[in-house]
Structure formats: structure tokens, C-alpha cells
mmCIF file with all atom_site columns, C-alpha atoms in Angstrom:
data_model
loop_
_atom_site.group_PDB
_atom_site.id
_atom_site.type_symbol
_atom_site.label_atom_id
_atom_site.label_alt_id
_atom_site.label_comp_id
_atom_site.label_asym_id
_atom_site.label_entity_id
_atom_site.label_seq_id
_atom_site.pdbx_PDB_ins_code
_atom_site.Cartn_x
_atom_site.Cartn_y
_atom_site.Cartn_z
_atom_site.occupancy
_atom_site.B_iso_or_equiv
_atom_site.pdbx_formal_charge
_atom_site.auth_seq_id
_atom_site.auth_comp_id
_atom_site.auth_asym_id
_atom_site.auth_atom_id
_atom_site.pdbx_PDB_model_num
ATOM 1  C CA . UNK A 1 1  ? 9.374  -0.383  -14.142 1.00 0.00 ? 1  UNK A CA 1
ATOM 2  C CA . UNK A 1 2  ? 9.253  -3.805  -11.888 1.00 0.00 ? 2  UNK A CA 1
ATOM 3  C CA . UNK A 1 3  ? 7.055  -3.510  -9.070  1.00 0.00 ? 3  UNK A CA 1
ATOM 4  C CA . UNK A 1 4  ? 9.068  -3.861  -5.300  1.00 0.00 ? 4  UNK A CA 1
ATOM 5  C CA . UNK A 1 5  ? 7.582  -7.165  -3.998  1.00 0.00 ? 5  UNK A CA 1
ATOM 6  C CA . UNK A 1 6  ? 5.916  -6.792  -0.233  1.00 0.00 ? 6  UNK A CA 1
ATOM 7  C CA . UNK A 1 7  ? 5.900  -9.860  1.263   1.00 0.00 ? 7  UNK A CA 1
ATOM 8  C CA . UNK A 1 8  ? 3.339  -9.839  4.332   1.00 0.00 ? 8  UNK A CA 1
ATOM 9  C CA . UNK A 1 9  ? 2.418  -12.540 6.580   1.00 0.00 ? 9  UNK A CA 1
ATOM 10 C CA . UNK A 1 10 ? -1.197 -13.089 6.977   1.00 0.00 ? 10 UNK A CA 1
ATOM 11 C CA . UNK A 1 11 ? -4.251 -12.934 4.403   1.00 0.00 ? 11 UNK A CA 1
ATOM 12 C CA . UNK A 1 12 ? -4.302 -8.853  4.216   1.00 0.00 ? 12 UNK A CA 1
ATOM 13 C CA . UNK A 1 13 ? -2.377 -6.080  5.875   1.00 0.00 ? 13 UNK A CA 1
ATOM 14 C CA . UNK A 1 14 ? -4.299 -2.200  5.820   1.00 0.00 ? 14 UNK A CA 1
ATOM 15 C CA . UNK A 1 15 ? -2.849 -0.023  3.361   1.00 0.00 ? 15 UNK A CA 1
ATOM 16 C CA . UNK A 1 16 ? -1.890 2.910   5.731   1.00 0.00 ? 16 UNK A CA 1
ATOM 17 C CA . UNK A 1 17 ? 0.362  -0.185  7.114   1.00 0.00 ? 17 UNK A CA 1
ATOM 18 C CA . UNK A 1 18 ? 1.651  -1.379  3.667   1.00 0.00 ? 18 UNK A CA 1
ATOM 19 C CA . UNK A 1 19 ? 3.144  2.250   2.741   1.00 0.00 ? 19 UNK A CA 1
ATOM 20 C CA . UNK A 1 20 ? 4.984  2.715   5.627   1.00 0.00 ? 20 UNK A CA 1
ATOM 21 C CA . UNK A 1 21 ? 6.198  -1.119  6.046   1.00 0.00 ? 21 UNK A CA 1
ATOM 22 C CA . UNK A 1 22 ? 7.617  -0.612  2.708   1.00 0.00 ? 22 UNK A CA 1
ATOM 23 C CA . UNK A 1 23 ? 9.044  2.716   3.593   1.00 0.00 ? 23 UNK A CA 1
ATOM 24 C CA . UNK A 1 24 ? 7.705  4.845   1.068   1.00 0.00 ? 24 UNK A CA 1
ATOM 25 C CA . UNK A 1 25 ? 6.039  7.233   3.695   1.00 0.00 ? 25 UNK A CA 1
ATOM 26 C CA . UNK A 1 26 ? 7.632  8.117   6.991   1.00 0.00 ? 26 UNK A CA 1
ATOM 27 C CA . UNK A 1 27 ? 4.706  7.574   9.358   1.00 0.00 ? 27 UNK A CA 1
ATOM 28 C CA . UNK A 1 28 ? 0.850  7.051   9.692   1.00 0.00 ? 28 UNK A CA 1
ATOM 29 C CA . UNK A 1 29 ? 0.076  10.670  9.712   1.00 0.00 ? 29 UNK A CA 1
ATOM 30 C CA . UNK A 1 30 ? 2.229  10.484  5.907   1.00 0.00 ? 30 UNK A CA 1
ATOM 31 C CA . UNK A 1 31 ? 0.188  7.708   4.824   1.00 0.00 ? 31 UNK A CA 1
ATOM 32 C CA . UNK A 1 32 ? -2.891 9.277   5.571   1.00 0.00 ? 32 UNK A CA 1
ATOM 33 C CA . UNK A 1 33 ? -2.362 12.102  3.938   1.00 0.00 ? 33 UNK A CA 1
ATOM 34 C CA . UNK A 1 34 ? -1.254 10.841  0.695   1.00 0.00 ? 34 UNK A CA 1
ATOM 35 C CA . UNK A 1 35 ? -4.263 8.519   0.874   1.00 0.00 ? 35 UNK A CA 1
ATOM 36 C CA . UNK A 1 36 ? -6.762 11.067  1.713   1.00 0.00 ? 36 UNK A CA 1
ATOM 37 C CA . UNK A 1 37 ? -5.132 13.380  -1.009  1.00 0.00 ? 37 UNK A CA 1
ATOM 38 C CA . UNK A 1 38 ? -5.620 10.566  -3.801  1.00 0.00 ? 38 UNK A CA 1
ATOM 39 C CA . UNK A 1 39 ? -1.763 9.964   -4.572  1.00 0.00 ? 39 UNK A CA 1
ATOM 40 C CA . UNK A 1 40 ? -2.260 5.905   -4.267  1.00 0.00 ? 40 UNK A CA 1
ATOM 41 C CA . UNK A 1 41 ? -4.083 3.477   -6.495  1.00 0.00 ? 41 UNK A CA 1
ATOM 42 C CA . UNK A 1 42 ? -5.044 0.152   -5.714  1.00 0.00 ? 42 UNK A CA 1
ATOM 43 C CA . UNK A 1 43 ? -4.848 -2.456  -8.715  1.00 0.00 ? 43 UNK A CA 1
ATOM 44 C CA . UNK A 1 44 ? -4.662 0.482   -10.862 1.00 0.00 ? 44 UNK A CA 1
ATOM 45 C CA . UNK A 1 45 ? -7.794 2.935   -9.316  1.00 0.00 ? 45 UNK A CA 1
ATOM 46 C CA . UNK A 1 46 ? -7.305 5.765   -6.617  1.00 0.00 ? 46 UNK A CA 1
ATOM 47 C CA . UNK A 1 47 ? -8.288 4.448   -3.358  1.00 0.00 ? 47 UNK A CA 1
ATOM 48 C CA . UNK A 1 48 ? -8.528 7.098   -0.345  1.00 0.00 ? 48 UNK A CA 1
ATOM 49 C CA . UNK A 1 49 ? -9.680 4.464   2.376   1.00 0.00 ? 49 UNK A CA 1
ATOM 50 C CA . UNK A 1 50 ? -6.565 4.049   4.583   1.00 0.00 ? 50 UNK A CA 1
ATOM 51 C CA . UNK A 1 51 ? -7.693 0.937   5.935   1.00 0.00 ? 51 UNK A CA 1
ATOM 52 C CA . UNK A 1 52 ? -8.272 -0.829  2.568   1.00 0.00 ? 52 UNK A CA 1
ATOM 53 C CA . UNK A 1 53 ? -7.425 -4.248  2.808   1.00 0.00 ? 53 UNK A CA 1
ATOM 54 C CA . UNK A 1 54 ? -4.624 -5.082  0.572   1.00 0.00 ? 54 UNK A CA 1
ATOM 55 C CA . UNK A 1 55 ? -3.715 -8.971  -0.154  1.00 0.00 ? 55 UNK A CA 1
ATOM 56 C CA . UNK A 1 56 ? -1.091 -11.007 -1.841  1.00 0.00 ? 56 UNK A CA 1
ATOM 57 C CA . UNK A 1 57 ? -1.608 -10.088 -5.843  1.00 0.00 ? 57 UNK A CA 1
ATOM 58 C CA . UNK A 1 58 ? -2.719 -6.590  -5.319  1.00 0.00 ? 58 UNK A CA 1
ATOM 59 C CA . UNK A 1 59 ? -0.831 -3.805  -6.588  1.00 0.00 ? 59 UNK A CA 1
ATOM 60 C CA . UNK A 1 60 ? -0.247 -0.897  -4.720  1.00 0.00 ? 60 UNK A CA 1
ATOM 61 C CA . UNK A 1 61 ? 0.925  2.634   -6.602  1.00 0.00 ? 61 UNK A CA 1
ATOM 62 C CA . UNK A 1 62 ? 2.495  5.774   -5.006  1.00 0.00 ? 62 UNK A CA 1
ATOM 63 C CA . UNK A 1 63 ? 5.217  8.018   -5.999  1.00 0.00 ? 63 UNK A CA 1
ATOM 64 C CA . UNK A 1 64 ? 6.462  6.288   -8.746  1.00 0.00 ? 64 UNK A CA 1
ATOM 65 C CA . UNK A 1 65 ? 6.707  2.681   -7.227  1.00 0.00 ? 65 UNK A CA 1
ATOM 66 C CA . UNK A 1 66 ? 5.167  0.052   -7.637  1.00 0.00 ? 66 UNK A CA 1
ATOM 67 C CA . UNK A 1 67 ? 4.441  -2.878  -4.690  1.00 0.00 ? 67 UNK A CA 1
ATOM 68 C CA . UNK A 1 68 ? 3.524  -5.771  -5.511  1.00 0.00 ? 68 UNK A CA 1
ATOM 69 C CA . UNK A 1 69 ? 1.902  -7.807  -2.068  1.00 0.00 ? 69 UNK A CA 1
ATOM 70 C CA . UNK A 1 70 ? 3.166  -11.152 -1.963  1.00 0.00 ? 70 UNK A CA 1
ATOM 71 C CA . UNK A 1 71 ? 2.927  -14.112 0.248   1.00 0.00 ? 71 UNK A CA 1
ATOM 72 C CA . UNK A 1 72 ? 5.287  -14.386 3.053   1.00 0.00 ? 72 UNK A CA 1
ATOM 73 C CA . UNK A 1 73 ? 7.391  -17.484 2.451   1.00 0.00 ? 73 UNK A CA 1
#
């Protein structure tokens, strides 16, 4: 499947923030849930910090979909 590409502006954006700026979770209290529970990987390994730093080339798993954090612009 081809990752959804997340473009962000900046160097990094938290992961809590990534899910729910790409509208996979509803809220903050959805993202930390599914993080806490284990359901996202990071480049391919479970992370359960919600505010892991996520930058342009990273790929971010939950659900079935794939993001792929890009450069804004």
C-alpha cells in the first residue's frame, strides 16, 4: 500500500499531533490511547511515547495506513 504523505512545516511535529493532523484519530485523548496501547510504529518499531518527535522521512504506522512525513513545500 502507498504511504499518505504528511507534509509539516518545521523540523519535527510530536506524534500525538501527527495522528490527529492527519485525521486518523479524532482527538488527543484518541491518540494517546492508541499510543499508550502500542497500535503505532515509528520507522517500523512500536513507539508508545506520544511526544516522539517525528521528522520529514519518518514513517508513521496505525490502522492500516501508512504516513509518510514530508517537507512542507
Amino acid at each position: 500500500m502507498t504511504p499518505i504523505e504528511i507534509p509539516i512545516a518545521g523540523e519535527s511535529i510530536r506524534l500525538g499531533q501527527l495522528l490527529k493532523f492527519a485525521s486518523v484519530v479524532e482527538d488527543g485523548a484518541d491518540a494517546r490511547a492508541v499510543i499508550e496501547a502500542g497500535e503505532v510504529e515509528v520507522n517500523g518499531e512500536i513507539d508508545t511515547r506520544r511526544g516522539r518527535q517525528v521528522r520529514p522521512g519518518d514513517t508513521v504506522t496505525y490502522a492500516g495506513e501508512t504516513l509518510a512525513v514530508v517537507a512542507e513545500g
